[in-house]
Short mmCIF file of C-alpha atoms in Angstrom, two decimals:
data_model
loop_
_atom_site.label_atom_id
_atom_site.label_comp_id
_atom_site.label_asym_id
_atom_site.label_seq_id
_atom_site.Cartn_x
_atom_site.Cartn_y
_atom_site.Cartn_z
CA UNK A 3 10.53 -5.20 35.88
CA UNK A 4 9.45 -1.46 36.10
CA UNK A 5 5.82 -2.73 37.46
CA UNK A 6 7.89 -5.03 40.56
CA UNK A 7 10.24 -1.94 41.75
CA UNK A 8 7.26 0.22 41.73
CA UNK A 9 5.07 -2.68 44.13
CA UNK A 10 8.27 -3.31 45.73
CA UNK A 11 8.85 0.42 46.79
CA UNK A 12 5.30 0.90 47.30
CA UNK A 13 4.61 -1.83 50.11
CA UNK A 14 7.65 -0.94 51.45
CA UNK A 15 6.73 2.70 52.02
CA UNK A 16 3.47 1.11 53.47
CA UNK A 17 5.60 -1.24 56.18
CA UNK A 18 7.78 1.88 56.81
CA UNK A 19 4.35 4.19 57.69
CA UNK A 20 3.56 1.60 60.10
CA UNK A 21 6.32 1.95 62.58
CA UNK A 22 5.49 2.25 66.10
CA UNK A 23 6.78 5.05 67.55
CA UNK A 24 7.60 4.66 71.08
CA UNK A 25 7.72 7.84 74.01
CA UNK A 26 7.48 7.85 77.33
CA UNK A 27 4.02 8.19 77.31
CA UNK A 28 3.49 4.56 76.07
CA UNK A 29 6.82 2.96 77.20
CA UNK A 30 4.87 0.91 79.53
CA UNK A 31 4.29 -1.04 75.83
CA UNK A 32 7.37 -2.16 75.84
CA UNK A 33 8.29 -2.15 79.90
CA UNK A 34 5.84 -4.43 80.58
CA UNK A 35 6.11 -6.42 77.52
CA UNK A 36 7.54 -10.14 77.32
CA UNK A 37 8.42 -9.62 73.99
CA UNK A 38 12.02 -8.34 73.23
CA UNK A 39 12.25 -4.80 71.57
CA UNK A 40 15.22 -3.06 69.19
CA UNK A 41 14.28 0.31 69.17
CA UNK A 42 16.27 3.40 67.25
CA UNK A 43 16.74 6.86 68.78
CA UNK A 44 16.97 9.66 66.45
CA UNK A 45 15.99 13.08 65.56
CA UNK A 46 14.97 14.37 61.83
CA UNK A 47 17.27 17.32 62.88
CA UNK A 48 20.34 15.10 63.18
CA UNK A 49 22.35 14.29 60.06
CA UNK A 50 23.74 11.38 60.95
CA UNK A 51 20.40 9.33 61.92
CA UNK A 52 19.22 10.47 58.43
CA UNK A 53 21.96 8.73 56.90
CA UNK A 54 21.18 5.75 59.20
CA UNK A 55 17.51 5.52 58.39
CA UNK A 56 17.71 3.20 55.12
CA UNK A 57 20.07 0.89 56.93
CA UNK A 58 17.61 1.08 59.76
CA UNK A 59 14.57 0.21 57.79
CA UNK A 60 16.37 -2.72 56.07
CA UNK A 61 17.55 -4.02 59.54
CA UNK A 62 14.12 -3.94 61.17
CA UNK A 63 12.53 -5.58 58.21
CA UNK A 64 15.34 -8.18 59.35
CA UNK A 65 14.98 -8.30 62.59
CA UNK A 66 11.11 -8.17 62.71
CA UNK A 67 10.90 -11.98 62.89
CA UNK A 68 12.68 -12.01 66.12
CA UNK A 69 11.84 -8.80 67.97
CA UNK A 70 9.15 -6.09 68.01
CA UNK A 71 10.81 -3.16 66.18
CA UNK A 72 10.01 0.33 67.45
CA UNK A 73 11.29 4.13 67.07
CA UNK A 74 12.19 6.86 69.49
CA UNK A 75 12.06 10.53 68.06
CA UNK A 76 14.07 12.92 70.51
CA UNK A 77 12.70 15.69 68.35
CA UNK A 78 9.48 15.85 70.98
CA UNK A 79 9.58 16.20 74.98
CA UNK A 80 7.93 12.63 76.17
CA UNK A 81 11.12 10.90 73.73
CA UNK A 82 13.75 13.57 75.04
CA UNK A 83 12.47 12.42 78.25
CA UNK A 84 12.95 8.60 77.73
CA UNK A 85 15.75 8.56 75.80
CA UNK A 86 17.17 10.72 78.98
CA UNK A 87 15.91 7.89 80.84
CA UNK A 88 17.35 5.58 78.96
CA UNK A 89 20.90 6.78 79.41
CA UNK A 90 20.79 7.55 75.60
CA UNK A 91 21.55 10.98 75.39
CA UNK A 92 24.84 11.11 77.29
CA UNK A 93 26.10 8.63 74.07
CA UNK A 94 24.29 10.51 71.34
CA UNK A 95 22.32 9.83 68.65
CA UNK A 96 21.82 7.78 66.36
CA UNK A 97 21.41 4.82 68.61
CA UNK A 98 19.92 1.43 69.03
CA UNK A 99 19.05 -0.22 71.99
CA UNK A 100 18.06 -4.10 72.64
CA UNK A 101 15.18 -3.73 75.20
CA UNK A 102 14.75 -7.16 76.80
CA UNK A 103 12.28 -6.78 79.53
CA UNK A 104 12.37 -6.18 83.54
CA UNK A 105 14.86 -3.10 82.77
CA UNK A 106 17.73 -5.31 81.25
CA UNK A 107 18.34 -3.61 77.80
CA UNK A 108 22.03 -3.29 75.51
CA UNK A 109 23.10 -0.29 73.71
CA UNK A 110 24.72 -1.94 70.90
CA UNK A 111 25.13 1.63 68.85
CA UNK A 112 25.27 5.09 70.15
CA UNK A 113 26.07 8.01 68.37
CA UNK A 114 28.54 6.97 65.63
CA UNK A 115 27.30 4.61 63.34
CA UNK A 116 28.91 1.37 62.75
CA UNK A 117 28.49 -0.76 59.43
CA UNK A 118 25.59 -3.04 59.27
CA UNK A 119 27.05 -6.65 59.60
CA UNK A 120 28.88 -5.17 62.94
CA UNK A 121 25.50 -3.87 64.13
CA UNK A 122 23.54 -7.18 63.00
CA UNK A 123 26.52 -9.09 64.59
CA UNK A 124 25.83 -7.47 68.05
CA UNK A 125 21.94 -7.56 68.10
CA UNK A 126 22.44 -11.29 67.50
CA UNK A 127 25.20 -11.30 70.19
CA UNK A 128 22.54 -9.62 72.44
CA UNK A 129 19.91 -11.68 72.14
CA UNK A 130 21.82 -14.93 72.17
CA UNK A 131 22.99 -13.86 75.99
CA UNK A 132 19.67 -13.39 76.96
CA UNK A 133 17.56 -16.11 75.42
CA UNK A 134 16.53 -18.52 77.82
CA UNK A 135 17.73 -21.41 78.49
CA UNK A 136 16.28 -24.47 76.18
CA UNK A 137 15.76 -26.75 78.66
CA UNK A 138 14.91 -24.85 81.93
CA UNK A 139 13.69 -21.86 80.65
CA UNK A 140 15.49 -19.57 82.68
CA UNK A 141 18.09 -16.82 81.32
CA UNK A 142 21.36 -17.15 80.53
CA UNK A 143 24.42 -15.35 81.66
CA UNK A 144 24.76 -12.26 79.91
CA UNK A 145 27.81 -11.51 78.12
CA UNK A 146 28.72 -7.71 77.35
CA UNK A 147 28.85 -7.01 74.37
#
């Protein structure tokens, strides 16, 4: 048992050191991407996003099935910048943003954090309005959330 938490804790470290970090030198990445992106925005200076960050991790590994999963670090001047950009900063930190493409993204958290059913709840919600439509292809109406 002792061997599996150690492998277990391991690989997830591993998965974790992988993230993709996203600024606004490479947001073209995801701006130009089809795929649809849930990124974070935090800073290692902010209490609150450290208490996030295991809820975070455990979501992403979630979510990673359905969207690209990324990170935004305000703590340097190219993800002050986007996250400025982004409308982020005038909500605070942490915060998590459903990027969908074409400039049509949802803030579904923003500077208070909110359990992690309600949060999983309102990604799903998000992506639901803006899947396309099975037969034709094209989008939805989008619902606010």
């Amino acid at each position: 048992v002792l061997m599996r938490t150690l492998l277990a804790i391991v690989f997830a470290a591993a998965a974790w050191a992988e993230e993709v970090h996203v600024t606004q030198d490479n947001w073209a990445t995801v701006a130009d991407s089809s795929d649809v992106w849930a990124l974070e925005y935090y800073s290692k200076m902010c209490g609150s996003c450290k208490e996030f960050e295991p809820v975070w991790h455990a979501l992403s590994e979630e979510l990673s099935s359905k969207v690209r999963v990324a990170r935004v670090s305000i703590d340097d001047r190219s993800g002050m910048k986007l996250a400025q950009e982004q409308g982020i900063l005038n909500k605070g930190i942490p915060a998590v943003q459903i990027y969908h493409g074409s400039g049509n993204a949802d803030l579904v958290m923003a500077g208070k954090i909110i359990p992690r059913h309600e949060l999983k709840s309102k990604i799903d919600a998000s992506l639901a309005a803006n899947a396309p439509h099975p037969t034709t292809g094209l989008l939805q109406r989008r619902s606010e959330l």
